[in-house]
Short mmCIF file of C-alpha atoms in Angstrom, two decimals:
data_model
loop_
_atom_site.label_atom_id
_atom_site.label_comp_id
_atom_site.label_asym_id
_atom_site.label_seq_id
_atom_site.Cartn_x
_atom_site.Cartn_y
_atom_site.Cartn_z
CA UNK A 333 -3.36 -21.17 -2.50
CA UNK A 334 -4.76 -20.91 -6.08
CA UNK A 335 -1.69 -19.27 -7.71
CA UNK A 336 -3.48 -17.74 -10.62
CA UNK A 337 -6.13 -15.87 -8.69
CA UNK A 338 -4.04 -13.28 -6.84
CA UNK A 339 -2.40 -12.21 -10.26
CA UNK A 340 -5.90 -11.94 -11.97
CA UNK A 341 -7.09 -9.94 -8.89
CA UNK A 342 -4.04 -7.62 -8.97
CA UNK A 343 -4.34 -6.95 -12.73
CA UNK A 344 -8.06 -6.25 -12.40
CA UNK A 345 -7.52 -3.79 -9.47
CA UNK A 346 -4.49 -2.06 -10.78
CA UNK A 347 -5.95 -1.98 -14.34
CA UNK A 348 -3.25 0.39 -15.88
CA UNK A 349 -5.17 0.70 -19.01
CA UNK A 350 -7.92 2.39 -17.20
CA UNK A 351 -5.40 4.92 -15.80
CA UNK A 352 -4.05 5.76 -19.20
CA UNK A 353 -6.23 8.88 -19.68
CA UNK A 354 -5.11 10.28 -16.27
CA UNK A 355 -1.45 9.42 -17.20
CA UNK A 356 -1.76 11.35 -20.55
CA UNK A 357 -3.43 14.23 -18.73
CA UNK A 358 -0.89 14.59 -16.04
CA UNK A 359 2.11 14.14 -18.35
CA UNK A 360 0.99 16.00 -21.42
CA UNK A 361 3.39 19.01 -20.78
CA UNK A 362 6.33 16.70 -19.82
CA UNK A 363 9.46 16.15 -21.72
CA UNK A 364 10.41 12.69 -22.93
CA UNK A 365 12.84 12.27 -20.06
CA UNK A 366 10.36 13.47 -17.58
CA UNK A 367 7.71 11.15 -18.89
CA UNK A 368 10.00 8.13 -18.74
CA UNK A 369 11.11 8.99 -15.15
CA UNK A 370 7.52 9.19 -14.11
CA UNK A 371 6.77 5.78 -15.76
CA UNK A 372 9.74 4.20 -13.94
CA UNK A 373 8.88 5.60 -10.61
CA UNK A 374 5.24 4.57 -10.85
CA UNK A 375 5.86 0.98 -11.91
CA UNK A 376 8.43 0.51 -9.08
CA UNK A 377 6.28 2.19 -6.28
CA UNK A 378 3.52 -0.24 -7.61
CA UNK A 379 5.88 -3.12 -6.93
CA UNK A 380 6.89 -1.81 -3.58
CA UNK A 381 3.32 -1.38 -2.46
CA UNK A 382 2.39 -5.04 -3.45
CA UNK A 383 5.52 -6.68 -2.12
CA UNK A 384 5.46 -4.89 1.34
CA UNK A 385 1.76 -5.86 1.60
CA UNK A 386 2.39 -9.40 0.80
CA UNK A 387 5.52 -9.59 3.35
CA UNK A 388 4.28 -7.45 6.12
CA UNK A 389 0.47 -7.10 5.86
CA UNK A 390 -0.19 -10.09 8.05
CA UNK A 391 2.06 -8.74 10.71
CA UNK A 392 0.19 -5.50 10.94
CA UNK A 393 -3.26 -6.95 11.24
CA UNK A 394 -1.85 -9.22 13.89
CA UNK A 395 -0.49 -6.19 15.76
CA UNK A 396 -3.96 -4.64 15.83
CA UNK A 397 -5.61 -7.90 16.86
CA UNK A 398 -7.72 -8.24 13.95
CA UNK A 399 -8.79 -11.51 13.08
CA UNK A 400 -8.16 -13.00 9.43
CA UNK A 401 -11.73 -13.74 8.89
CA UNK A 402 -12.86 -10.23 9.65
CA UNK A 403 -10.25 -8.68 7.55
CA UNK A 404 -11.21 -10.96 4.72
CA UNK A 405 -14.87 -9.89 5.03
CA UNK A 406 -13.67 -6.26 5.09
CA UNK A 407 -11.21 -6.73 2.36
CA UNK A 408 -13.77 -8.45 0.17
CA UNK A 409 -16.32 -5.63 0.74
CA UNK A 410 -13.67 -3.17 -0.11
CA UNK A 411 -12.91 -4.91 -3.40
CA UNK A 412 -16.72 -5.21 -4.21
CA UNK A 413 -16.99 -1.51 -3.88
CA UNK A 414 -14.00 -0.98 -6.04
CA UNK A 415 -15.40 -3.35 -8.68
CA UNK A 416 -18.60 -1.26 -8.64
CA UNK A 417 -16.45 1.76 -9.42
CA UNK A 418 -14.92 0.03 -12.30
CA UNK A 419 -18.21 -1.03 -13.63
CA UNK A 420 -18.99 2.63 -13.87
CA UNK A 421 -15.62 3.02 -15.83
CA UNK A 422 -13.82 4.76 -12.89
CA UNK A 423 -10.38 3.63 -11.57
CA UNK A 424 -10.77 1.20 -8.79
CA UNK A 425 -8.99 3.05 -6.15
CA UNK A 426 -9.35 6.82 -7.47
CA UNK A 427 -11.49 9.74 -6.63
CA UNK A 428 -12.26 12.95 -8.40
CA UNK A 429 -10.25 14.75 -5.90
CA UNK A 430 -7.24 12.78 -6.79
CA UNK A 431 -7.34 13.95 -10.43
CA UNK A 432 -7.51 17.71 -9.26
CA UNK A 433 -4.76 17.00 -6.95
CA UNK A 434 -2.49 15.68 -9.58
CA UNK A 435 -3.29 18.59 -11.74
CA UNK A 436 -2.30 21.04 -9.09
CA UNK A 437 0.88 19.28 -8.46
CA UNK A 438 1.75 19.30 -12.19
CA UNK A 439 1.17 22.97 -12.35
CA UNK A 440 3.31 23.46 -9.20
CA UNK A 441 5.90 21.51 -10.86
CA UNK A 442 5.90 18.56 -8.30
CA UNK A 443 6.08 14.93 -9.07
CA UNK A 444 2.79 12.97 -9.65
CA UNK A 445 4.57 9.55 -10.08
CA UNK A 446 3.79 8.32 -6.48
CA UNK A 447 0.85 10.50 -5.52
CA UNK A 448 -1.70 10.36 -6.98
CA UNK A 449 -0.65 8.24 -10.11
CA UNK A 450 0.55 5.22 -8.25
CA UNK A 451 -1.14 5.84 -4.93
CA UNK A 452 -4.13 5.70 -5.08
CA UNK A 453 -4.87 5.56 -8.87
CA UNK A 454 -3.04 2.33 -9.44
CA UNK A 455 -2.63 0.86 -5.95
CA UNK A 456 -4.46 1.56 -2.59
CA UNK A 457 -6.52 -0.10 0.03
CA UNK A 458 -7.99 -2.63 -2.17
CA UNK A 459 -4.56 -3.74 -3.68
CA UNK A 460 -3.14 -3.93 0.02
CA UNK A 461 -6.26 -5.89 1.19
CA UNK A 462 -5.89 -8.40 -1.65
CA UNK A 463 -2.29 -9.12 -1.03
CA UNK A 464 -3.03 -9.53 2.65
CA UNK A 465 -5.84 -12.05 2.28
CA UNK A 466 -3.74 -14.02 -0.31
CA UNK A 467 -0.59 -13.97 1.87
CA UNK A 468 -2.73 -15.64 4.64
CA UNK A 469 -3.54 -18.52 2.20
CA UNK A 470 0.10 -19.25 1.48
CA UNK A 471 1.53 -22.37 3.23
CA UNK A 472 5.13 -22.38 1.76
CA UNK A 473 7.74 -19.71 1.57
CA UNK A 474 7.77 -20.15 -2.24
CA UNK A 475 4.16 -19.20 -2.47
CA UNK A 476 4.82 -16.03 -0.70
CA UNK A 477 7.65 -15.41 -3.16
CA UNK A 478 5.26 -15.84 -6.02
CA UNK A 479 3.08 -13.18 -4.59
CA UNK A 480 5.97 -10.77 -4.55
CA UNK A 481 6.88 -11.89 -8.00
CA UNK A 482 3.47 -10.79 -9.06
CA UNK A 483 4.30 -7.39 -7.98
CA UNK A 484 7.14 -7.46 -10.61
CA UNK A 485 4.62 -8.60 -13.16
CA UNK A 486 2.24 -5.78 -12.39
CA UNK A 487 5.24 -3.24 -12.40
CA UNK A 488 6.30 -4.65 -15.86
CA UNK A 489 2.70 -4.27 -17.11
CA UNK A 490 2.31 -0.86 -15.77
CA UNK A 491 5.58 0.22 -17.37
CA UNK A 492 4.63 -1.20 -20.75
CA UNK A 493 1.20 0.18 -20.75
CA UNK A 494 2.25 3.71 -19.84
CA UNK A 495 5.04 3.67 -22.26
CA UNK A 496 2.55 2.72 -24.97
CA UNK A 497 -0.23 5.03 -23.61
CA UNK A 498 -0.40 7.26 -26.71
CA UNK A 499 -0.86 4.34 -28.94
CA UNK A 500 -3.31 2.65 -26.59
CA UNK A 501 -5.33 5.75 -26.36
CA UNK A 502 -5.39 6.01 -30.26
CA UNK A 503 -6.36 2.62 -30.84
CA UNK A 504 -8.97 1.78 -28.06
CA UNK A 505 -10.17 5.35 -27.47
CA UNK A 506 -12.01 6.35 -24.32
CA UNK A 507 -14.81 3.90 -25.30
CA UNK A 508 -12.51 1.04 -25.66
CA UNK A 509 -10.67 1.88 -22.28
CA UNK A 510 -14.05 2.20 -20.65
CA UNK A 511 -15.10 -1.24 -21.94
CA UNK A 512 -11.81 -2.70 -20.66
CA UNK A 513 -12.26 -1.17 -17.16
CA UNK A 514 -15.79 -2.55 -17.05
CA UNK A 515 -14.69 -6.08 -17.80
CA UNK A 516 -12.01 -5.92 -15.14
CA UNK A 517 -14.58 -4.78 -12.80
CA UNK A 518 -16.84 -7.70 -13.61
CA UNK A 519 -13.86 -10.15 -12.87
CA UNK A 520 -13.03 -8.28 -9.75
CA UNK A 521 -16.71 -8.38 -8.62
CA UNK A 522 -16.64 -12.25 -8.82
CA UNK A 523 -13.44 -12.53 -6.93
CA UNK A 524 -14.68 -10.12 -4.16
CA UNK A 525 -17.88 -12.27 -3.67
CA UNK A 526 -15.72 -15.50 -3.54
CA UNK A 527 -13.55 -13.67 -0.75
CA UNK A 528 -16.61 -12.47 1.02
CA UNK A 529 -18.25 -15.82 1.16
CA UNK A 530 -15.07 -17.49 2.45
CA UNK A 531 -14.71 -14.84 5.21
CA UNK A 532 -18.34 -15.16 6.10
CA UNK A 533 -18.21 -18.86 6.56
CA UNK A 534 -15.04 -18.60 8.75
CA UNK A 535 -16.89 -16.04 10.94
CA UNK A 536 -20.01 -17.97 10.98
CA UNK A 537 -19.51 -21.73 10.50
CA UNK A 538 -23.11 -22.29 10.62
CA UNK A 539 -23.46 -20.81 7.15
CA UNK A 540 -21.09 -23.45 5.82
CA UNK A 541 -23.04 -26.21 7.27
CA UNK A 542 -26.22 -24.78 5.61
CA UNK A 543 -24.37 -24.40 2.33
CA UNK A 544 -23.18 -28.00 2.47
CA UNK A 545 -26.87 -29.38 2.56
#
């Protein structure tokens, strides 16, 4: 397993900087204590999603009898779709409905830390697919431990970005955040194509023989 690729893919998909405008919008009426609690819950939930996907994702697809090659093609396609959203300066896993849902929950006094802030704006199907695909590539227990450790890294980055969200918004502005999101989308698109190609050659070995010529 290429150890650095899962981390790059995770940071590109989660892209907490791209979610900063939504975080500010949802928490603008929060007290300092409420905002800190929301940040902690969001960061921890992101870690839990990543860790569970890495440790149990393969068991789930095996239970449903899905081949790893098929899942890799499906996951790669999902990542490609997510990257196209990011190239349009939209969160990889979010929809317009998620923003309105978050606003409704804030108005009702409900927590938005888990839904929709962490799931699906930060983590969702694309994140889960990425972890399952890279978990399949592990050959040693410590490599699986590294994947779980990347969840800690993502949680820390999420915590740091949300904590400094006001300063980030002032320095980058909406234009700067959009540029960062598009750059992450470009990186994610390249990784998605690589995963797609790998899955397709597993499903159709004849493709690999043609490419080798």
